[in-house]
Amino acid sequence: MNTTGPAADDVRADGLRLLPFRGLRYVPERVGSLAAVTSPPYDVVVRPDGLHHLESADPHNIVRLILPQAMTAGTRHRKAAVTLDRWLADGVLAPDPEPALYVYEQRSGDLLQRGIIGALELSAPDRGIVLPHEDVMPHVVEDRAALMRTTAANLEPLLLTYVGEGDGATRVIERTAQREPLLSTTTEDGVHHRLWAVTDPTELAAVAAELAQHQALIADGHHRWATYLRLQHEHDSPSPWNYGLVLLVDTARHPLRVRAIHRLLSRLPVADALAALEGRFRIRRVDGPLPAAMETLAAAVADGNAFLLAGDGGFHLVDRPDPALLAETVRTDRPEAWRTLDATVLHATMLDHLWHIPDAPEHIAYIHDTEAAVEQAERRGGTAVLMHPVREEVVRDLARQGVTMPRKSTSFGPKPATGLVLRSLALD
């Protein structure tokens, strides 16, 4: 692993250790535009429509690496590796001349988020340096591991948060943001992105000194973090595989927005879903359109667990579960904050006990976009279960207790755009 100056040394063993790396970046003259080659994180792309849209935006769109298309998994991963090698050979992507940390800014309307991208030293969960808060799906970890293993690259940064103290890293980030950026682009969602390189040894040391005092919460990227740990165990240490690409955001200065991730049950019609809930939850048909129905859901959550079911052209509010049913179906060896999560009740009580739906990709899809979840449910004759987000303080408190939430319980944002800076392990 390349290091630069004192940033890599003299840091506490029980804190975050973020190292500079030689970022791979698109060469602007070789692509239509920087905006046209970026993508949301792989699991946010709504397939297939979103995938096709990104593929057609530019022949070099990063989606061809993070979601390569082929008949088999092995062929997909090899295709991504061949594509990456070709883009490097053709000068579409090129490494920066020296290792750097990268200050990254996202701005849209009244939203301003700044953080710092680097190669984070991996640590075992029991050390409490990086805190996961969600369970992962083994098949997704296996797929991401095969892709990273074949490409020997971290293609998109995880989003991690920490609660800073306003010194060290914060000062470096704010000073850097006053300089001329390496790149500046506005993506089609209206978000303006800027990126700067930090290479000065004194500034790198200031960042290292502050981060060494903190732990981080995984806001987005649990499957990729699990993938990092798996690949680390496959390689002898020391190794570039001991580090993974992350974006660290100080939420004391830049609070993230927390949104829900919805469930699409393609094989369960709404009528059947409601019939199985009858007498166990209160069920009411509520008025649309979708934004109005979601406001009704938000109001109902104040009184306890609540869900909005859609897919038959209408909206059905499901709330006030039978306490005896919850006592029967929700495990008791977890904190009360976990036992009362909407995601806990959904999975333990509704999916497992009442609907008997296994948590497998052919039965449950996880969709970030509310409109897309409803649209796909209506098109497939299934049920969209629309959720309300969990507060960040609940997530962090459970993570500190070592308690993981049901998978895909939260969606933190704004998420970093994929394609602005990559990490090749061959360069370390």
Short mmCIF file of C-alpha atoms in Angstrom, two decimals:
data_model
loop_
_atom_site.label_atom_id
_atom_site.label_comp_id
_atom_site.label_asym_id
_atom_site.label_seq_id
_atom_site.Cartn_x
_atom_site.Cartn_y
_atom_site.Cartn_z
CA MET A 1 0.00 0.00 0.00
CA ASN A 2 1.45 3.36 -0.98
CA THR A 3 1.70 5.94 1.78
CA THR A 4 2.66 9.57 1.77
CA GLY A 5 4.47 11.22 4.67
CA PRO A 6 3.28 11.04 8.26
CA ALA A 7 -0.37 10.48 7.38
CA ALA A 8 0.28 6.74 7.42
CA ASP A 9 2.18 6.69 10.70
CA ASP A 10 1.71 7.43 14.38
CA VAL A 11 -2.04 6.81 14.51
CA ARG A 12 -3.94 5.00 17.22
CA ALA A 13 -4.57 1.31 16.62
CA ASP A 14 -8.17 1.61 17.78
CA GLY A 15 -9.27 4.36 15.39
CA LEU A 16 -9.78 4.96 11.69
CA ARG A 17 -6.71 4.74 9.46
CA LEU A 18 -7.33 6.33 6.06
CA LEU A 19 -4.45 6.23 3.59
CA PRO A 20 -3.81 8.07 0.31
CA PHE A 21 -3.95 6.11 -2.95
CA ARG A 22 -3.41 6.79 -6.65
CA GLY A 23 -6.93 7.32 -7.87
CA LEU A 24 -8.07 6.13 -11.28
CA ARG A 25 -10.11 8.83 -12.97
CA TYR A 26 -11.75 9.37 -16.33
CA VAL A 27 -9.77 11.47 -18.79
CA PRO A 28 -12.29 14.20 -19.74
CA GLU A 29 -11.08 14.43 -23.35
CA ARG A 30 -11.83 10.72 -23.91
CA VAL A 31 -15.48 10.73 -22.78
CA GLY A 32 -18.58 12.68 -23.76
CA SER A 33 -18.85 14.25 -20.31
CA LEU A 34 -17.99 13.30 -16.76
CA ALA A 35 -21.68 13.33 -15.87
CA ALA A 36 -22.44 10.85 -18.66
CA VAL A 37 -20.00 8.24 -17.33
CA THR A 38 -21.16 8.28 -13.69
CA SER A 39 -23.79 6.10 -12.07
CA PRO A 40 -25.55 5.68 -8.74
CA PRO A 41 -24.17 2.83 -6.59
CA TYR A 42 -24.76 -0.59 -8.15
CA ASP A 43 -27.66 -1.51 -5.85
CA VAL A 44 -29.55 1.73 -6.52
CA VAL A 45 -29.70 1.27 -10.29
CA VAL A 46 -33.29 0.21 -11.05
CA ARG A 47 -32.92 -2.63 -13.47
CA PRO A 48 -33.44 -3.01 -16.37
CA ASP A 49 -34.64 0.48 -17.32
CA GLY A 50 -32.05 2.35 -15.29
CA LEU A 51 -29.27 0.07 -16.50
CA HIS A 52 -30.12 0.57 -20.18
CA HIS A 53 -30.37 4.31 -19.69
CA LEU A 54 -26.89 4.48 -18.18
CA GLU A 55 -25.38 2.17 -20.81
CA SER A 56 -26.72 4.41 -23.56
CA ALA A 57 -25.55 7.64 -21.88
CA ASP A 58 -21.93 7.00 -22.88
CA PRO A 59 -20.11 3.88 -24.13
CA HIS A 60 -17.72 4.27 -21.20
CA ASN A 61 -20.32 4.62 -18.45
CA ILE A 62 -19.07 3.07 -15.19
CA VAL A 63 -22.15 0.82 -15.06
CA ARG A 64 -20.34 -1.42 -17.57
CA LEU A 65 -17.88 -2.20 -14.79
CA ILE A 66 -20.13 -2.34 -11.71
CA LEU A 67 -23.04 -4.16 -13.44
CA PRO A 68 -21.56 -5.92 -16.47
CA GLN A 69 -24.06 -7.86 -18.57
CA ALA A 70 -23.50 -11.45 -19.77
CA MET A 71 -25.18 -14.86 -19.55
CA THR A 72 -23.22 -16.18 -16.55
CA ALA A 73 -21.69 -14.61 -13.45
CA GLY A 74 -18.17 -15.67 -14.38
CA THR A 75 -18.53 -14.22 -17.86
CA ARG A 76 -19.88 -10.96 -16.43
CA HIS A 77 -16.96 -10.53 -14.09
CA ARG A 78 -14.37 -11.35 -16.77
CA LYS A 79 -16.11 -8.91 -19.10
CA ALA A 80 -15.74 -6.15 -16.49
CA ALA A 81 -12.02 -6.94 -16.06
CA VAL A 82 -11.42 -6.90 -19.82
CA THR A 83 -13.32 -3.63 -20.14
CA LEU A 84 -11.33 -2.02 -17.33
CA ASP A 85 -8.03 -3.12 -18.89
CA ARG A 86 -9.09 -1.81 -22.29
CA TRP A 87 -10.12 1.57 -20.91
CA LEU A 88 -6.76 1.87 -19.16
CA ALA A 89 -4.87 0.91 -22.31
CA ASP A 90 -6.89 3.35 -24.42
CA GLY A 91 -6.41 6.21 -21.97
CA VAL A 92 -10.09 6.47 -21.05
CA LEU A 93 -9.09 5.99 -17.42
CA ALA A 94 -5.73 7.07 -16.05
CA PRO A 95 -4.09 6.99 -12.60
CA ASP A 96 -3.23 10.20 -10.80
CA PRO A 97 0.52 10.85 -10.59
CA GLU A 98 0.84 10.48 -6.81
CA PRO A 99 -1.14 9.06 -3.88
CA ALA A 100 -3.78 11.39 -2.48
CA LEU A 101 -6.81 11.63 -0.29
CA TYR A 102 -9.73 13.16 -2.18
CA VAL A 103 -12.09 15.80 -0.82
CA TYR A 104 -15.51 15.22 -2.37
CA GLU A 105 -18.40 17.68 -2.43
CA GLN A 106 -22.05 17.22 -3.41
CA ARG A 107 -24.32 20.26 -3.70
CA SER A 108 -27.97 20.54 -4.68
CA GLY A 109 -30.23 23.39 -3.58
CA ASP A 110 -29.88 23.72 0.18
CA LEU A 111 -27.97 20.42 0.40
CA LEU A 112 -24.20 20.60 0.87
CA GLN A 113 -22.19 17.53 1.80
CA ARG A 114 -18.42 17.26 1.96
CA GLY A 115 -16.30 14.29 2.92
CA ILE A 116 -12.97 12.66 2.23
CA ILE A 117 -12.23 9.60 0.08
CA GLY A 118 -9.33 7.28 0.82
CA ALA A 119 -8.22 3.68 1.35
CA LEU A 120 -9.42 2.65 4.80
CA GLU A 121 -7.58 -0.02 6.75
CA LEU A 122 -9.95 -2.93 7.31
CA SER A 123 -10.75 -4.07 10.84
CA ALA A 124 -12.60 -7.00 12.36
CA PRO A 125 -16.11 -6.26 13.67
CA ASP A 126 -15.13 -7.06 17.27
CA ARG A 127 -12.66 -4.15 17.28
CA GLY A 128 -15.54 -1.69 17.04
CA ILE A 129 -13.74 0.67 14.63
CA VAL A 130 -16.20 0.28 11.76
CA LEU A 131 -19.77 -0.40 12.85
CA PRO A 132 -22.16 -2.25 10.54
CA HIS A 133 -25.85 -1.87 11.28
CA GLU A 134 -27.46 -4.27 8.80
CA ASP A 135 -27.25 -7.95 7.96
CA VAL A 136 -26.06 -8.93 4.49
CA MET A 137 -27.19 -11.42 1.85
CA PRO A 138 -24.49 -14.05 1.14
CA HIS A 139 -25.21 -14.28 -2.58
CA VAL A 140 -24.67 -10.53 -3.01
CA VAL A 141 -21.36 -10.66 -1.12
CA GLU A 142 -20.27 -13.57 -3.30
CA ASP A 143 -21.10 -11.66 -6.48
CA ARG A 144 -19.31 -8.47 -5.36
CA ALA A 145 -16.30 -10.51 -4.20
CA ALA A 146 -16.02 -12.23 -7.56
CA LEU A 147 -16.21 -8.87 -9.35
CA MET A 148 -13.55 -7.25 -7.13
CA ARG A 149 -11.35 -10.33 -7.28
CA THR A 150 -11.48 -10.45 -11.08
CA THR A 151 -10.99 -6.72 -11.68
CA ALA A 152 -8.53 -6.23 -8.77
CA ALA A 153 -10.23 -2.90 -8.17
CA ASN A 154 -12.50 -1.03 -5.77
CA LEU A 155 -14.92 0.44 -8.30
CA GLU A 156 -17.05 2.58 -5.97
CA PRO A 157 -16.58 3.98 -2.46
CA LEU A 158 -18.62 2.91 0.54
CA LEU A 159 -20.33 5.70 2.48
CA LEU A 160 -19.21 5.83 6.13
CA THR A 161 -20.02 8.44 8.75
CA TYR A 162 -18.28 9.62 11.89
CA VAL A 163 -19.02 12.34 14.42
CA GLY A 164 -16.12 14.77 14.19
CA GLU A 165 -14.86 17.48 16.51
CA GLY A 166 -14.39 20.26 13.96
CA ASP A 167 -10.60 20.12 13.83
CA GLY A 168 -8.01 18.23 11.76
CA ALA A 169 -9.91 16.65 8.90
CA THR A 170 -12.65 19.30 8.92
CA ARG A 171 -10.19 22.15 8.53
CA VAL A 172 -8.38 20.37 5.72
CA ILE A 173 -11.64 19.66 3.92
CA GLU A 174 -12.88 23.24 4.19
CA ARG A 175 -9.54 24.75 3.10
CA THR A 176 -9.31 22.36 0.18
CA ALA A 177 -12.82 23.23 -1.01
CA GLN A 178 -11.68 26.81 -1.62
CA ARG A 179 -9.18 25.65 -4.24
CA GLU A 180 -9.60 24.83 -7.92
CA PRO A 181 -11.03 21.29 -8.13
CA LEU A 182 -9.69 18.37 -10.13
CA LEU A 183 -13.12 17.91 -11.61
CA SER A 184 -16.53 19.51 -11.52
CA THR A 185 -19.71 18.12 -13.05
CA THR A 186 -23.49 18.16 -12.64
CA THR A 187 -25.33 14.86 -12.99
CA GLU A 188 -28.81 14.58 -14.48
CA ASP A 189 -30.42 14.54 -11.03
CA GLY A 190 -29.21 18.14 -10.58
CA VAL A 191 -26.48 17.32 -8.04
CA HIS A 192 -23.22 19.23 -8.57
CA HIS A 193 -20.08 17.21 -7.80
CA ARG A 194 -16.53 18.49 -7.19
CA LEU A 195 -13.35 16.58 -6.32
CA TRP A 196 -9.95 17.74 -5.03
CA ALA A 197 -6.70 15.88 -4.30
CA VAL A 198 -4.92 16.34 -0.95
CA THR A 199 -1.22 15.43 -1.15
CA ASP A 200 0.49 17.83 1.27
CA PRO A 201 2.12 15.76 4.08
CA THR A 202 1.10 18.24 6.77
CA GLU A 203 -2.54 18.15 5.70
CA LEU A 204 -2.50 14.36 5.42
CA ALA A 205 -1.08 14.14 8.95
CA ALA A 206 -3.84 16.43 10.29
CA VAL A 207 -6.52 14.22 8.73
CA ALA A 208 -4.88 11.07 10.10
CA ALA A 209 -4.58 12.49 13.61
CA GLU A 210 -8.28 13.33 13.85
CA LEU A 211 -9.63 10.18 12.22
CA ALA A 212 -7.50 8.03 14.54
CA GLN A 213 -9.74 9.22 17.40
CA HIS A 214 -13.00 8.04 15.81
CA GLN A 215 -15.07 5.05 14.86
CA ALA A 216 -17.31 5.01 11.77
CA LEU A 217 -20.83 3.80 11.00
CA ILE A 218 -21.44 2.11 7.65
CA ALA A 219 -24.15 4.26 6.12
CA ASP A 220 -24.17 2.58 2.71
CA GLY A 221 -22.20 -0.41 1.48
CA HIS A 222 -22.62 -3.27 3.95
CA HIS A 223 -22.25 -5.89 1.22
CA ARG A 224 -19.11 -4.26 -0.16
CA TRP A 225 -17.64 -4.00 3.37
CA ALA A 226 -18.30 -7.70 3.90
CA THR A 227 -16.69 -8.26 0.51
CA TYR A 228 -13.59 -6.29 1.55
CA LEU A 229 -13.24 -8.47 4.66
CA ARG A 230 -13.67 -11.69 2.69
CA LEU A 231 -11.02 -10.73 0.14
CA GLN A 232 -8.66 -9.58 2.88
CA HIS A 233 -8.76 -13.08 4.35
CA GLU A 234 -7.86 -14.56 0.96
CA HIS A 235 -4.56 -12.67 0.75
CA ASP A 236 -1.44 -12.72 2.86
CA SER A 237 -0.75 -9.59 4.89
CA PRO A 238 0.56 -6.98 4.28
CA SER A 239 -1.41 -6.52 1.09
CA PRO A 240 -3.42 -3.90 -0.81
CA TRP A 241 -6.42 -6.07 0.06
CA ASN A 242 -6.07 -4.90 3.68
CA TYR A 243 -7.69 -1.62 2.59
CA GLY A 244 -10.96 -0.64 0.95
CA LEU A 245 -12.20 2.47 -0.83
CA VAL A 246 -14.50 4.62 1.33
CA LEU A 247 -16.01 8.09 1.59
CA LEU A 248 -15.99 9.37 5.20
CA VAL A 249 -18.50 12.11 6.08
CA ASP A 250 -18.58 13.98 9.39
CA THR A 251 -22.29 14.02 10.22
CA ALA A 252 -21.79 16.54 13.00
CA ARG A 253 -21.09 19.01 10.20
CA HIS A 254 -22.97 17.41 7.28
CA PRO A 255 -25.93 15.32 8.55
CA LEU A 256 -27.03 12.64 6.12
CA ARG A 257 -30.58 12.12 4.97
CA VAL A 258 -32.09 8.76 5.90
CA ARG A 259 -34.65 7.17 3.59
CA ALA A 260 -36.37 3.81 3.59
CA ILE A 261 -35.75 0.88 1.25
CA HIS A 262 -38.99 -0.67 0.03
CA ARG A 263 -39.85 -4.32 -0.65
CA LEU A 264 -41.28 -5.71 -3.89
CA LEU A 265 -43.04 -9.05 -3.50
CA SER A 266 -43.53 -10.09 -7.11
CA ARG A 267 -45.35 -13.37 -6.36
CA LEU A 268 -47.79 -12.04 -3.77
CA PRO A 269 -50.88 -10.18 -5.07
CA VAL A 270 -52.13 -7.35 -2.88
CA ALA A 271 -55.46 -9.09 -2.23
CA ASP A 272 -53.69 -12.17 -0.87
CA ALA A 273 -51.34 -10.04 1.22
CA LEU A 274 -54.22 -8.17 2.84
CA ALA A 275 -56.22 -11.35 3.44
CA ALA A 276 -53.36 -12.86 5.43
CA LEU A 277 -53.13 -9.72 7.58
CA GLU A 278 -56.85 -9.48 8.29
CA GLY A 279 -57.56 -9.47 12.02
CA ARG A 280 -53.87 -9.24 12.90
CA PHE A 281 -53.29 -5.63 11.78
CA ARG A 282 -55.57 -2.69 11.19
CA ILE A 283 -56.08 -2.24 7.44
CA ARG A 284 -57.40 0.95 5.80
CA ARG A 285 -57.56 2.06 2.18
CA VAL A 286 -56.06 5.55 1.92
CA ASP A 287 -56.25 8.22 -0.74
CA GLY A 288 -53.57 8.84 -3.33
CA PRO A 289 -51.68 10.04 -5.18
CA LEU A 290 -48.49 8.40 -3.93
CA PRO A 291 -47.03 11.48 -2.15
CA ALA A 292 -50.28 11.95 -0.19
CA ALA A 293 -50.38 8.26 0.72
CA MET A 294 -46.78 8.44 1.95
CA GLU A 295 -47.71 11.41 4.15
CA THR A 296 -50.46 9.28 5.67
CA LEU A 297 -47.89 6.57 6.33
CA ALA A 298 -45.55 9.07 8.01
CA ALA A 299 -48.34 10.21 10.33
CA ALA A 300 -49.25 6.64 11.27
CA VAL A 301 -45.67 5.71 12.18
CA ALA A 302 -45.87 8.05 15.17
CA ASP A 303 -48.21 5.52 16.83
CA GLY A 304 -46.15 2.40 16.11
CA ASN A 305 -45.42 0.04 13.24
CA ALA A 306 -47.04 1.03 9.96
CA PHE A 307 -46.67 0.02 6.30
CA LEU A 308 -48.20 1.08 2.99
CA LEU A 309 -49.14 -1.69 0.55
CA ALA A 310 -49.57 -0.93 -3.14
CA GLY A 311 -49.74 -2.76 -6.46
CA ASP A 312 -53.47 -3.03 -7.22
CA GLY A 313 -53.96 0.59 -8.22
CA GLY A 314 -54.72 1.72 -4.66
CA PHE A 315 -52.96 2.28 -1.34
CA HIS A 316 -53.57 0.31 1.84
CA LEU A 317 -52.31 1.45 5.24
CA VAL A 318 -51.42 -1.47 7.50
CA ASP A 319 -50.74 -0.56 11.14
CA ARG A 320 -51.50 -1.35 14.80
CA PRO A 321 -50.32 -4.99 14.86
CA ASP A 322 -51.81 -7.31 17.47
CA PRO A 323 -49.45 -7.19 20.49
CA ALA A 324 -49.93 -10.91 21.08
CA LEU A 325 -48.85 -11.59 17.50
CA LEU A 326 -45.69 -9.54 17.98
CA ALA A 327 -44.90 -11.33 21.24
CA GLU A 328 -45.24 -14.63 19.39
CA THR A 329 -43.17 -13.78 16.32
CA VAL A 330 -40.45 -11.26 17.32
CA ARG A 331 -37.41 -12.62 19.13
CA THR A 332 -36.96 -11.35 22.68
CA ASP A 333 -33.16 -11.48 23.00
CA ARG A 334 -32.66 -8.09 21.33
CA PRO A 335 -33.05 -4.51 22.59
CA GLU A 336 -36.49 -2.94 22.55
CA ALA A 337 -35.38 -0.49 19.85
CA TRP A 338 -34.63 -3.45 17.57
CA ARG A 339 -37.81 -5.37 18.44
CA THR A 340 -40.00 -2.40 17.50
CA LEU A 341 -38.34 -1.58 14.18
CA ASP A 342 -40.70 -1.64 11.21
CA ALA A 343 -38.19 -3.81 9.35
CA THR A 344 -38.11 -6.31 12.24
CA VAL A 345 -41.90 -6.60 12.31
CA LEU A 346 -42.07 -6.82 8.53
CA HIS A 347 -39.59 -9.67 8.29
CA ALA A 348 -40.37 -11.62 11.47
CA THR A 349 -44.14 -11.20 11.60
CA MET A 350 -45.39 -10.48 8.09
CA LEU A 351 -42.93 -12.09 5.68
CA ASP A 352 -41.95 -15.12 7.77
CA HIS A 353 -45.04 -15.86 9.85
CA LEU A 354 -48.07 -14.61 7.91
CA TRP A 355 -46.99 -14.53 4.26
CA HIS A 356 -44.43 -17.38 4.42
CA ILE A 357 -42.15 -15.65 1.91
CA PRO A 358 -38.47 -16.64 1.95
CA ASP A 359 -35.89 -13.87 1.85
CA ALA A 360 -34.53 -14.83 -1.55
CA PRO A 361 -34.04 -12.70 -4.69
CA GLU A 362 -36.78 -14.48 -6.64
CA HIS A 363 -39.30 -13.62 -3.92
CA ILE A 364 -38.19 -10.23 -2.53
CA ALA A 365 -36.59 -7.30 -4.34
CA TYR A 366 -35.27 -4.28 -2.46
CA ILE A 367 -36.01 -0.98 -4.21
CA HIS A 368 -34.93 2.49 -3.11
CA ASP A 369 -37.26 4.52 -5.31
CA THR A 370 -40.87 4.69 -4.11
CA GLU A 371 -42.44 5.25 -7.53
CA ALA A 372 -40.40 2.44 -9.07
CA ALA A 373 -41.52 0.01 -6.36
CA VAL A 374 -45.21 0.78 -6.99
CA GLU A 375 -44.81 0.70 -10.76
CA GLN A 376 -43.10 -2.69 -10.74
CA ALA A 377 -45.66 -4.14 -8.32
CA GLU A 378 -48.50 -3.03 -10.59
CA ARG A 379 -46.75 -4.36 -13.70
CA ARG A 380 -46.07 -7.76 -12.13
CA GLY A 381 -49.30 -8.17 -10.19
CA GLY A 382 -47.39 -8.21 -6.92
CA THR A 383 -47.21 -6.16 -3.74
CA ALA A 384 -45.00 -3.19 -2.91
CA VAL A 385 -44.44 -2.77 0.82
CA LEU A 386 -43.54 0.88 1.33
CA MET A 387 -41.57 1.75 4.43
CA HIS A 388 -40.83 4.80 6.57
CA PRO A 389 -37.17 5.61 7.36
CA VAL A 390 -35.44 4.92 10.67
CA ARG A 391 -33.82 7.82 12.54
CA GLU A 392 -30.01 7.91 12.31
CA GLU A 393 -29.58 8.02 16.10
CA VAL A 394 -31.49 4.72 16.41
CA VAL A 395 -29.23 3.13 13.79
CA ARG A 396 -26.04 4.35 15.46
CA ASP A 397 -27.17 3.32 18.96
CA LEU A 398 -27.97 -0.23 17.85
CA ALA A 399 -24.69 -0.46 15.94
CA ARG A 400 -22.73 0.55 19.03
CA GLN A 401 -24.46 -2.27 20.93
CA GLY A 402 -23.33 -4.69 18.22
CA VAL A 403 -26.92 -5.29 17.10
CA THR A 404 -27.52 -5.48 13.35
CA MET A 405 -30.82 -4.49 11.81
CA PRO A 406 -32.65 -6.56 9.18
CA ARG A 407 -30.95 -6.21 5.82
CA LYS A 408 -31.83 -3.19 3.70
CA SER A 409 -33.44 -1.35 6.62
CA THR A 410 -32.12 2.08 5.71
CA SER A 411 -30.88 4.18 2.81
CA PHE A 412 -28.51 6.97 3.81
CA GLY A 413 -27.75 9.76 1.37
CA PRO A 414 -26.75 11.53 -0.61
CA LYS A 415 -24.70 8.60 -1.85
CA PRO A 416 -21.44 9.26 -3.68
CA ALA A 417 -21.61 9.12 -7.45
CA THR A 418 -19.83 6.06 -8.84
CA GLY A 419 -17.17 6.75 -11.45
CA LEU A 420 -15.51 9.91 -10.15
CA VAL A 421 -12.55 8.08 -8.61
CA LEU A 422 -11.67 4.36 -8.57
CA ARG A 423 -8.94 2.41 -6.79
CA SER A 424 -6.82 -0.15 -8.62
CA LEU A 425 -5.11 -2.59 -6.27
CA ALA A 426 -2.46 -3.15 -8.94
CA LEU A 427 -1.19 0.38 -8.29
CA ASP A 428 -0.69 -0.16 -4.53
#
